[in-house]
Amino acid sequence: MVKAIHTEKAPAAIGPYSQAIQAGDFIYISGQIGINPETSEVVEGIENQTKQVLHNLEAILTEAGADFSQVVKFTIYIASMDDFATINDIYGGYLTEPYPARATVEVSRLPKDVLVEMDAVVYTK
């Protein structure tokens, strides 16, 4: 069984995709960028964008009845590896051990020219 997950507390999808999809015991959260859902504007700076991305992910997790402790895999896409340490410090503040698996990839460009995007896989059992 597949179920779409949507909350007004995270930005609406900017294309033909869902904020998240629950498939059995897993939730797949689409890539989130630093858009403030109240203003629909991208927040400024790597620190603010990283925090906003994590707030958006948290809002979707909450809507799904889950939290960061159930995330089993993150993928982080960044515009510059120069921001890796900053992102890592902020990201780490939202998690507890055992930490999820993760990949971090520098990319040439992200939607709306943001500096960071994250997606997540959640195990609900």
PDB file of C-alpha atoms in Angstrom:
ATOM      1  CA  MET A   1       0.000   0.000   0.000  1.00  0.00           C
ATOM      2  CA  VAL A   2       1.287   3.456  -0.957  1.00  0.00           C
ATOM      3  CA  LYS A   3       0.139   6.650   0.758  1.00  0.00           C
ATOM      4  CA  ALA A   4       1.076  10.270   0.019  1.00  0.00           C
ATOM      5  CA  ILE A   5       2.051  12.439   2.990  1.00  0.00           C
ATOM      6  CA  HIS A   6       1.491  16.183   2.879  1.00  0.00           C
ATOM      7  CA  THR A   7       1.659  19.023   5.392  1.00  0.00           C
ATOM      8  CA  GLU A   8       1.175  22.768   5.052  1.00  0.00           C
ATOM      9  CA  LYS A   9       4.048  23.148   7.552  1.00  0.00           C
ATOM     10  CA  ALA A  10       6.567  22.292   4.811  1.00  0.00           C
ATOM     11  CA  PRO A  11       6.854  23.825   1.345  1.00  0.00           C
ATOM     12  CA  ALA A  12       4.494  22.520  -1.324  1.00  0.00           C
ATOM     13  CA  ALA A  13       6.103  20.406  -4.025  1.00  0.00           C
ATOM     14  CA  ILE A  14       7.433  22.519  -6.901  1.00  0.00           C
ATOM     15  CA  GLY A  15       6.846  19.763  -9.423  1.00  0.00           C
ATOM     16  CA  PRO A  16       4.934  16.535  -9.995  1.00  0.00           C
ATOM     17  CA  TYR A  17       5.983  14.764  -6.803  1.00  0.00           C
ATOM     18  CA  SER A  18       4.807  14.269  -3.209  1.00  0.00           C
ATOM     19  CA  GLN A  19       6.452  15.687  -0.113  1.00  0.00           C
ATOM     20  CA  ALA A  20       6.707  12.070   1.016  1.00  0.00           C
ATOM     21  CA  ILE A  21       5.377   8.633   0.200  1.00  0.00           C
ATOM     22  CA  GLN A  22       4.742   5.877   2.709  1.00  0.00           C
ATOM     23  CA  ALA A  23       5.241   2.420   1.223  1.00  0.00           C
ATOM     24  CA  GLY A  24       4.738  -0.326   3.771  1.00  0.00           C
ATOM     25  CA  ASP A  25       7.067   0.225   6.715  1.00  0.00           C
ATOM     26  CA  PHE A  26       9.100   2.891   4.902  1.00  0.00           C
ATOM     27  CA  ILE A  27       8.597   6.596   4.261  1.00  0.00           C
ATOM     28  CA  TYR A  28      10.533   8.241   1.440  1.00  0.00           C
ATOM     29  CA  ILE A  29      10.806  11.994   1.941  1.00  0.00           C
ATOM     30  CA  SER A  30      11.471  14.035  -1.177  1.00  0.00           C
ATOM     31  CA  GLY A  31      14.384  16.445  -1.256  1.00  0.00           C
ATOM     32  CA  GLN A  32      13.730  19.485   0.899  1.00  0.00           C
ATOM     33  CA  ILE A  33      15.315  22.862   0.306  1.00  0.00           C
ATOM     34  CA  GLY A  34      15.485  25.993   2.469  1.00  0.00           C
ATOM     35  CA  ILE A  35      12.089  27.424   1.586  1.00  0.00           C
ATOM     36  CA  ASN A  36      10.117  28.928   4.440  1.00  0.00           C
ATOM     37  CA  PRO A  37       6.611  27.443   3.995  1.00  0.00           C
ATOM     38  CA  GLU A  38       4.972  30.581   5.448  1.00  0.00           C
ATOM     39  CA  THR A  39       6.532  32.955   2.894  1.00  0.00           C
ATOM     40  CA  SER A  40       7.405  30.527   0.052  1.00  0.00           C
ATOM     41  CA  GLU A  41      10.785  32.279  -0.085  1.00  0.00           C
ATOM     42  CA  VAL A  42      14.263  30.777   0.144  1.00  0.00           C
ATOM     43  CA  VAL A  43      15.976  31.797   3.392  1.00  0.00           C
ATOM     44  CA  GLU A  44      19.418  33.417   3.194  1.00  0.00           C
ATOM     45  CA  GLY A  45      22.771  31.801   4.001  1.00  0.00           C
ATOM     46  CA  ILE A  46      24.000  28.267   4.540  1.00  0.00           C
ATOM     47  CA  GLU A  47      23.164  28.151   8.267  1.00  0.00           C
ATOM     48  CA  ASN A  48      19.585  29.366   7.784  1.00  0.00           C
ATOM     49  CA  GLN A  49      19.033  27.145   4.752  1.00  0.00           C
ATOM     50  CA  THR A  50      20.305  24.070   6.592  1.00  0.00           C
ATOM     51  CA  LYS A  51      18.073  24.786   9.602  1.00  0.00           C
ATOM     52  CA  GLN A  52      15.075  25.409   7.333  1.00  0.00           C
ATOM     53  CA  VAL A  53      15.678  22.155   5.439  1.00  0.00           C
ATOM     54  CA  LEU A  54      15.731  20.260   8.726  1.00  0.00           C
ATOM     55  CA  HIS A  55      12.589  22.067   9.968  1.00  0.00           C
ATOM     56  CA  ASN A  56      10.837  21.120   6.725  1.00  0.00           C
ATOM     57  CA  LEU A  57      11.912  17.491   7.092  1.00  0.00           C
ATOM     58  CA  GLU A  58      10.772  17.514  10.717  1.00  0.00           C
ATOM     59  CA  ALA A  59       7.338  18.874   9.728  1.00  0.00           C
ATOM     60  CA  ILE A  60       6.898  16.055   7.217  1.00  0.00           C
ATOM     61  CA  LEU A  61       8.100  13.479   9.732  1.00  0.00           C
ATOM     62  CA  THR A  62       5.619  14.815  12.301  1.00  0.00           C
ATOM     63  CA  GLU A  63       2.776  14.643   9.784  1.00  0.00           C
ATOM     64  CA  ALA A  64       3.732  11.004   9.157  1.00  0.00           C
ATOM     65  CA  GLY A  65       3.806  10.217  12.887  1.00  0.00           C
ATOM     66  CA  ALA A  66       7.595   9.756  12.881  1.00  0.00           C
ATOM     67  CA  ASP A  67      10.706  11.624  14.005  1.00  0.00           C
ATOM     68  CA  PHE A  68      14.412  11.915  13.233  1.00  0.00           C
ATOM     69  CA  SER A  69      15.220   8.845  15.346  1.00  0.00           C
ATOM     70  CA  GLN A  70      13.495   6.705  12.707  1.00  0.00           C
ATOM     71  CA  VAL A  71      15.456   8.051   9.739  1.00  0.00           C
ATOM     72  CA  VAL A  72      17.696   5.294   8.390  1.00  0.00           C
ATOM     73  CA  LYS A  73      19.279   7.179   5.466  1.00  0.00           C
ATOM     74  CA  PHE A  74      19.896  10.793   4.514  1.00  0.00           C
ATOM     75  CA  THR A  75      21.251  12.095   1.267  1.00  0.00           C
ATOM     76  CA  ILE A  76      22.637  15.620   1.415  1.00  0.00           C
ATOM     77  CA  TYR A  77      23.278  17.585  -1.751  1.00  0.00           C
ATOM     78  CA  ILE A  78      25.419  20.692  -1.369  1.00  0.00           C
ATOM     79  CA  ALA A  79      26.509  23.397  -3.769  1.00  0.00           C
ATOM     80  CA  SER A  80      29.973  23.614  -2.197  1.00  0.00           C
ATOM     81  CA  MET A  81      32.009  21.220  -0.063  1.00  0.00           C
ATOM     82  CA  ASP A  82      33.291  24.375   1.641  1.00  0.00           C
ATOM     83  CA  ASP A  83      29.965  24.345   3.534  1.00  0.00           C
ATOM     84  CA  PHE A  84      30.310  20.706   4.650  1.00  0.00           C
ATOM     85  CA  ALA A  85      31.468  21.442   8.225  1.00  0.00           C
ATOM     86  CA  THR A  86      28.713  24.024   8.813  1.00  0.00           C
ATOM     87  CA  ILE A  87      25.998  21.718   7.478  1.00  0.00           C
ATOM     88  CA  ASN A  88      27.401  18.773   9.425  1.00  0.00           C
ATOM     89  CA  ASP A  89      27.392  20.705  12.727  1.00  0.00           C
ATOM     90  CA  ILE A  90      23.784  21.836  12.326  1.00  0.00           C
ATOM     91  CA  TYR A  91      22.604  18.455  11.003  1.00  0.00           C
ATOM     92  CA  GLY A  92      24.247  16.639  13.925  1.00  0.00           C
ATOM     93  CA  GLY A  93      22.256  18.735  16.398  1.00  0.00           C
ATOM     94  CA  TYR A  94      19.014  17.161  15.181  1.00  0.00           C
ATOM     95  CA  LEU A  95      20.133  13.544  15.587  1.00  0.00           C
ATOM     96  CA  THR A  96      20.953  11.005  18.275  1.00  0.00           C
ATOM     97  CA  GLU A  97      22.836   7.735  18.118  1.00  0.00           C
ATOM     98  CA  PRO A  98      22.647   5.400  16.380  1.00  0.00           C
ATOM     99  CA  TYR A  99      23.070   7.888  13.534  1.00  0.00           C
ATOM    100  CA  PRO A 100      21.475   7.108  10.188  1.00  0.00           C
ATOM    101  CA  ALA A 101      23.467   6.186   7.114  1.00  0.00           C
ATOM    102  CA  ARG A 102      24.299   9.185   4.936  1.00  0.00           C
ATOM    103  CA  ALA A 103      25.735  10.278   1.628  1.00  0.00           C
ATOM    104  CA  THR A 104      26.868  13.842   0.968  1.00  0.00           C
ATOM    105  CA  VAL A 105      27.357  14.941  -2.605  1.00  0.00           C
ATOM    106  CA  GLU A 106      28.554  18.225  -4.077  1.00  0.00           C
ATOM    107  CA  VAL A 107      26.431  19.137  -7.099  1.00  0.00           C
ATOM    108  CA  SER A 108      26.734  21.824  -9.740  1.00  0.00           C
ATOM    109  CA  ARG A 109      23.307  23.330  -9.105  1.00  0.00           C
ATOM    110  CA  LEU A 110      20.190  22.840  -6.968  1.00  0.00           C
ATOM    111  CA  PRO A 111      16.582  23.997  -7.447  1.00  0.00           C
ATOM    112  CA  LYS A 112      16.120  27.736  -6.922  1.00  0.00           C
ATOM    113  CA  ASP A 113      19.929  27.974  -6.635  1.00  0.00           C
ATOM    114  CA  VAL A 114      19.822  26.921  -2.977  1.00  0.00           C
ATOM    115  CA  LEU A 115      22.972  25.852  -1.157  1.00  0.00           C
ATOM    116  CA  VAL A 116      21.710  22.576   0.367  1.00  0.00           C
ATOM    117  CA  GLU A 117      19.016  19.940  -0.182  1.00  0.00           C
ATOM    118  CA  MET A 118      18.288  16.811   1.853  1.00  0.00           C
ATOM    119  CA  ASP A 119      16.096  13.768   1.366  1.00  0.00           C
ATOM    120  CA  ALA A 120      15.463  10.932   3.805  1.00  0.00           C
ATOM    121  CA  VAL A 121      14.327   7.340   4.141  1.00  0.00           C
ATOM    122  CA  VAL A 122      12.422   6.477   7.313  1.00  0.00           C
ATOM    123  CA  TYR A 123      11.707   3.048   8.817  1.00  0.00           C
ATOM    124  CA  THR A 124       8.472   3.144  10.820  1.00  0.00           C
ATOM    125  CA  LYS A 125       8.595  -0.159  12.748  1.00  0.00           C
TER     126      LYS A 125
END
